[in-house]
Amino acid sequence: MDQIETFLSANHYAVAGASTNRDKYGNKVLRCYQQNNKQVTPINPRAETIEGLPCVSSVADLDDNVESLSIITPPKITTEVVKSAIGKGIKNIWMQPGAESDEAVALCKENGINVIADGSCLLVVLHYHEH
């Protein structure tokens, strides 16, 4: 199984950088999971719900069954998100294009996390479409 297949084999996902703004990628990625009937939790410290789903304010607040995390944050924040994800036991991390930082990728590799940070886009892989 390749890295993307491994990531997508999870039962529960989370989106760090989930946005209430439907024009932003943090919202599109969340809706992409919904379109593909995936169980997903948005992470946003300033929103209670996004796209009808209850938000948590940080990675630390996620349920323990979340295995795969999409990150759509600025690179400096991505590194902090990865540190939290390591503490939480997240197995798979997908950094959307533009979210990657060398430090964050290195942390994933050092901690045995399946990391996707090669410019691959979840929206392309899962055939996301606007309604």
PDB file of C-alpha atoms in Angstrom:
ATOM      1  CA  MET A   1       0.000   0.000   0.000  1.00  0.00           C
ATOM      2  CA  ASP A   2       1.418   3.424  -0.880  1.00  0.00           C
ATOM      3  CA  GLN A   3       1.413   6.494   1.356  1.00  0.00           C
ATOM      4  CA  ILE A   4      -1.836   7.920  -0.021  1.00  0.00           C
ATOM      5  CA  GLU A   5      -3.668   4.565   0.196  1.00  0.00           C
ATOM      6  CA  THR A   6      -2.449   4.191   3.793  1.00  0.00           C
ATOM      7  CA  PHE A   7      -3.670   7.704   4.633  1.00  0.00           C
ATOM      8  CA  LEU A   8      -7.065   7.061   3.037  1.00  0.00           C
ATOM      9  CA  SER A   9      -7.554   3.709   4.784  1.00  0.00           C
ATOM     10  CA  ALA A  10      -8.286   5.489   8.095  1.00  0.00           C
ATOM     11  CA  ASN A  11     -11.726   5.344   9.700  1.00  0.00           C
ATOM     12  CA  HIS A  12     -11.663   8.923  11.019  1.00  0.00           C
ATOM     13  CA  TYR A  13      -9.984  12.079   9.705  1.00  0.00           C
ATOM     14  CA  ALA A  14      -9.359  15.600  10.929  1.00  0.00           C
ATOM     15  CA  VAL A  15      -8.647  18.867   9.134  1.00  0.00           C
ATOM     16  CA  ALA A  16      -6.257  21.330  10.784  1.00  0.00           C
ATOM     17  CA  GLY A  17      -6.908  24.747   9.303  1.00  0.00           C
ATOM     18  CA  ALA A  18     -10.572  24.036   8.585  1.00  0.00           C
ATOM     19  CA  SER A  19     -12.286  27.260   7.556  1.00  0.00           C
ATOM     20  CA  THR A  20     -15.843  28.570   7.610  1.00  0.00           C
ATOM     21  CA  ASN A  21     -15.031  30.373   4.325  1.00  0.00           C
ATOM     22  CA  ARG A  22     -16.129  28.125   1.449  1.00  0.00           C
ATOM     23  CA  ASP A  23     -13.541  29.738  -0.879  1.00  0.00           C
ATOM     24  CA  LYS A  24     -10.618  28.583   1.280  1.00  0.00           C
ATOM     25  CA  TYR A  25      -8.875  25.238   0.914  1.00  0.00           C
ATOM     26  CA  GLY A  26      -9.401  24.475   4.591  1.00  0.00           C
ATOM     27  CA  ASN A  27     -13.119  24.348   3.838  1.00  0.00           C
ATOM     28  CA  LYS A  28     -12.826  22.557   0.485  1.00  0.00           C
ATOM     29  CA  VAL A  29     -10.767  19.738   2.020  1.00  0.00           C
ATOM     30  CA  LEU A  30     -13.398  19.297   4.746  1.00  0.00           C
ATOM     31  CA  ARG A  31     -16.191  19.157   2.154  1.00  0.00           C
ATOM     32  CA  CYS A  32     -14.117  16.747   0.084  1.00  0.00           C
ATOM     33  CA  TYR A  33     -14.099  14.280   2.980  1.00  0.00           C
ATOM     34  CA  GLN A  34     -17.856  14.782   3.355  1.00  0.00           C
ATOM     35  CA  GLN A  35     -18.418  14.159  -0.380  1.00  0.00           C
ATOM     36  CA  ASN A  36     -16.528  10.887   0.000  1.00  0.00           C
ATOM     37  CA  ASN A  37     -18.590   9.833   3.042  1.00  0.00           C
ATOM     38  CA  LYS A  38     -15.584   9.955   5.366  1.00  0.00           C
ATOM     39  CA  GLN A  39     -15.923  10.631   9.082  1.00  0.00           C
ATOM     40  CA  VAL A  40     -14.122  13.944   9.647  1.00  0.00           C
ATOM     41  CA  THR A  41     -13.590  16.483  12.412  1.00  0.00           C
ATOM     42  CA  PRO A  42     -12.734  20.127  11.643  1.00  0.00           C
ATOM     43  CA  ILE A  43     -10.114  21.836  13.816  1.00  0.00           C
ATOM     44  CA  ASN A  44     -10.635  25.584  14.241  1.00  0.00           C
ATOM     45  CA  PRO A  45     -10.226  27.471  17.535  1.00  0.00           C
ATOM     46  CA  ARG A  46     -12.634  30.226  16.446  1.00  0.00           C
ATOM     47  CA  ALA A  47     -15.601  28.224  15.117  1.00  0.00           C
ATOM     48  CA  GLU A  48     -18.161  25.999  16.808  1.00  0.00           C
ATOM     49  CA  THR A  49     -19.292  24.239  13.639  1.00  0.00           C
ATOM     50  CA  ILE A  50     -18.139  24.144  10.013  1.00  0.00           C
ATOM     51  CA  GLU A  51     -20.292  22.621   7.271  1.00  0.00           C
ATOM     52  CA  GLY A  52     -22.600  21.251   9.971  1.00  0.00           C
ATOM     53  CA  LEU A  53     -19.813  19.438  11.829  1.00  0.00           C
ATOM     54  CA  PRO A  54     -18.814  20.244  15.419  1.00  0.00           C
ATOM     55  CA  CYS A  55     -15.308  21.728  15.632  1.00  0.00           C
ATOM     56  CA  VAL A  56     -12.555  21.073  18.115  1.00  0.00           C
ATOM     57  CA  SER A  57     -10.117  23.866  18.897  1.00  0.00           C
ATOM     58  CA  SER A  58      -6.872  21.880  18.667  1.00  0.00           C
ATOM     59  CA  VAL A  59      -5.337  18.536  17.694  1.00  0.00           C
ATOM     60  CA  ALA A  60      -5.149  17.686  21.403  1.00  0.00           C
ATOM     61  CA  ASP A  61      -8.969  17.840  21.578  1.00  0.00           C
ATOM     62  CA  LEU A  62      -9.510  15.209  18.863  1.00  0.00           C
ATOM     63  CA  ASP A  63     -11.025  11.814  19.628  1.00  0.00           C
ATOM     64  CA  ASP A  64      -8.409   9.088  20.006  1.00  0.00           C
ATOM     65  CA  ASN A  65      -9.799   7.260  16.946  1.00  0.00           C
ATOM     66  CA  VAL A  66      -8.581   9.940  14.493  1.00  0.00           C
ATOM     67  CA  GLU A  67      -5.804   8.308  12.453  1.00  0.00           C
ATOM     68  CA  SER A  68      -5.267  10.704   9.542  1.00  0.00           C
ATOM     69  CA  LEU A  69      -4.799  14.463   9.656  1.00  0.00           C
ATOM     70  CA  SER A  70      -4.954  16.916   6.755  1.00  0.00           C
ATOM     71  CA  ILE A  71      -3.036  20.115   7.412  1.00  0.00           C
ATOM     72  CA  ILE A  72      -3.875  23.363   5.631  1.00  0.00           C
ATOM     73  CA  THR A  73      -1.980  25.940   7.683  1.00  0.00           C
ATOM     74  CA  PRO A  74       0.985  28.261   7.114  1.00  0.00           C
ATOM     75  CA  PRO A  75       4.295  26.321   7.383  1.00  0.00           C
ATOM     76  CA  LYS A  76       5.235  27.814  10.792  1.00  0.00           C
ATOM     77  CA  ILE A  77       1.914  26.656  12.236  1.00  0.00           C
ATOM     78  CA  THR A  78       2.199  23.266  10.485  1.00  0.00           C
ATOM     79  CA  THR A  79       5.261  22.471  12.609  1.00  0.00           C
ATOM     80  CA  GLU A  80       3.278  23.131  15.809  1.00  0.00           C
ATOM     81  CA  VAL A  81       0.336  21.078  14.514  1.00  0.00           C
ATOM     82  CA  VAL A  82       2.700  18.161  13.790  1.00  0.00           C
ATOM     83  CA  LYS A  83       4.135  18.329  17.320  1.00  0.00           C
ATOM     84  CA  SER A  84       0.584  18.092  18.713  1.00  0.00           C
ATOM     85  CA  ALA A  85      -0.256  15.256  16.321  1.00  0.00           C
ATOM     86  CA  ILE A  86       2.786  13.278  17.508  1.00  0.00           C
ATOM     87  CA  GLY A  87       1.607  13.695  21.088  1.00  0.00           C
ATOM     88  CA  LYS A  88      -1.874  12.552  20.086  1.00  0.00           C
ATOM     89  CA  GLY A  89      -0.639   9.428  18.282  1.00  0.00           C
ATOM     90  CA  ILE A  90      -1.824  10.418  14.788  1.00  0.00           C
ATOM     91  CA  LYS A  91      -0.466   7.872  12.267  1.00  0.00           C
ATOM     92  CA  ASN A  92      -0.874   9.725   8.952  1.00  0.00           C
ATOM     93  CA  ILE A  93      -0.353  13.372   8.027  1.00  0.00           C
ATOM     94  CA  TRP A  94      -1.081  14.998   4.679  1.00  0.00           C
ATOM     95  CA  MET A  95       0.311  18.503   4.276  1.00  0.00           C
ATOM     96  CA  GLN A  96      -1.629  20.220   1.517  1.00  0.00           C
ATOM     97  CA  PRO A  97       0.520  22.136  -1.008  1.00  0.00           C
ATOM     98  CA  GLY A  98       1.818  25.300   0.662  1.00  0.00           C
ATOM     99  CA  ALA A  99       1.509  23.950   4.210  1.00  0.00           C
ATOM    100  CA  GLU A 100       4.770  21.985   4.167  1.00  0.00           C
ATOM    101  CA  SER A 101       7.804  22.910   6.224  1.00  0.00           C
ATOM    102  CA  ASP A 102      11.086  20.997   6.212  1.00  0.00           C
ATOM    103  CA  GLU A 103      11.009  20.870  10.009  1.00  0.00           C
ATOM    104  CA  ALA A 104       7.457  19.458  10.076  1.00  0.00           C
ATOM    105  CA  VAL A 105       8.298  16.781   7.481  1.00  0.00           C
ATOM    106  CA  ALA A 106      11.456  15.816   9.410  1.00  0.00           C
ATOM    107  CA  LEU A 107       9.460  15.532  12.661  1.00  0.00           C
ATOM    108  CA  CYS A 108       6.987  13.193  10.957  1.00  0.00           C
ATOM    109  CA  LYS A 109       9.760  10.972   9.608  1.00  0.00           C
ATOM    110  CA  GLU A 110      11.611  10.895  12.951  1.00  0.00           C
ATOM    111  CA  ASN A 111       8.412   9.775  14.668  1.00  0.00           C
ATOM    112  CA  GLY A 112       7.385   7.102  12.160  1.00  0.00           C
ATOM    113  CA  ILE A 113       4.410   9.010  10.777  1.00  0.00           C
ATOM    114  CA  ASN A 114       3.268   8.312   7.233  1.00  0.00           C
ATOM    115  CA  VAL A 115       3.692  11.813   5.777  1.00  0.00           C
ATOM    116  CA  ILE A 116       2.519  13.130   2.411  1.00  0.00           C
ATOM    117  CA  ALA A 117       4.195  16.449   1.622  1.00  0.00           C
ATOM    118  CA  ASP A 118       5.155  16.114  -2.025  1.00  0.00           C
ATOM    119  CA  GLY A 119       2.685  18.578  -3.516  1.00  0.00           C
ATOM    120  CA  SER A 120      -0.066  15.956  -3.812  1.00  0.00           C
ATOM    121  CA  CYS A 121      -3.510  17.429  -3.273  1.00  0.00           C
ATOM    122  CA  LEU A 122      -6.304  15.539  -1.524  1.00  0.00           C
ATOM    123  CA  LEU A 123      -8.864  17.405  -3.647  1.00  0.00           C
ATOM    124  CA  VAL A 124      -7.343  15.959  -6.830  1.00  0.00           C
ATOM    125  CA  VAL A 125      -6.913  12.427  -5.459  1.00  0.00           C
ATOM    126  CA  LEU A 126     -10.509  12.224  -4.184  1.00  0.00           C
ATOM    127  CA  HIS A 127     -12.002  14.013  -7.232  1.00  0.00           C
ATOM    128  CA  TYR A 128     -13.471  16.931  -5.297  1.00  0.00           C
ATOM    129  CA  HIS A 129     -16.111  19.008  -7.083  1.00  0.00           C
ATOM    130  CA  GLU A 130     -17.882  22.219  -6.127  1.00  0.00           C
ATOM    131  CA  HIS A 131     -21.660  21.984  -5.850  1.00  0.00           C
TER     132      HIS A 131
END
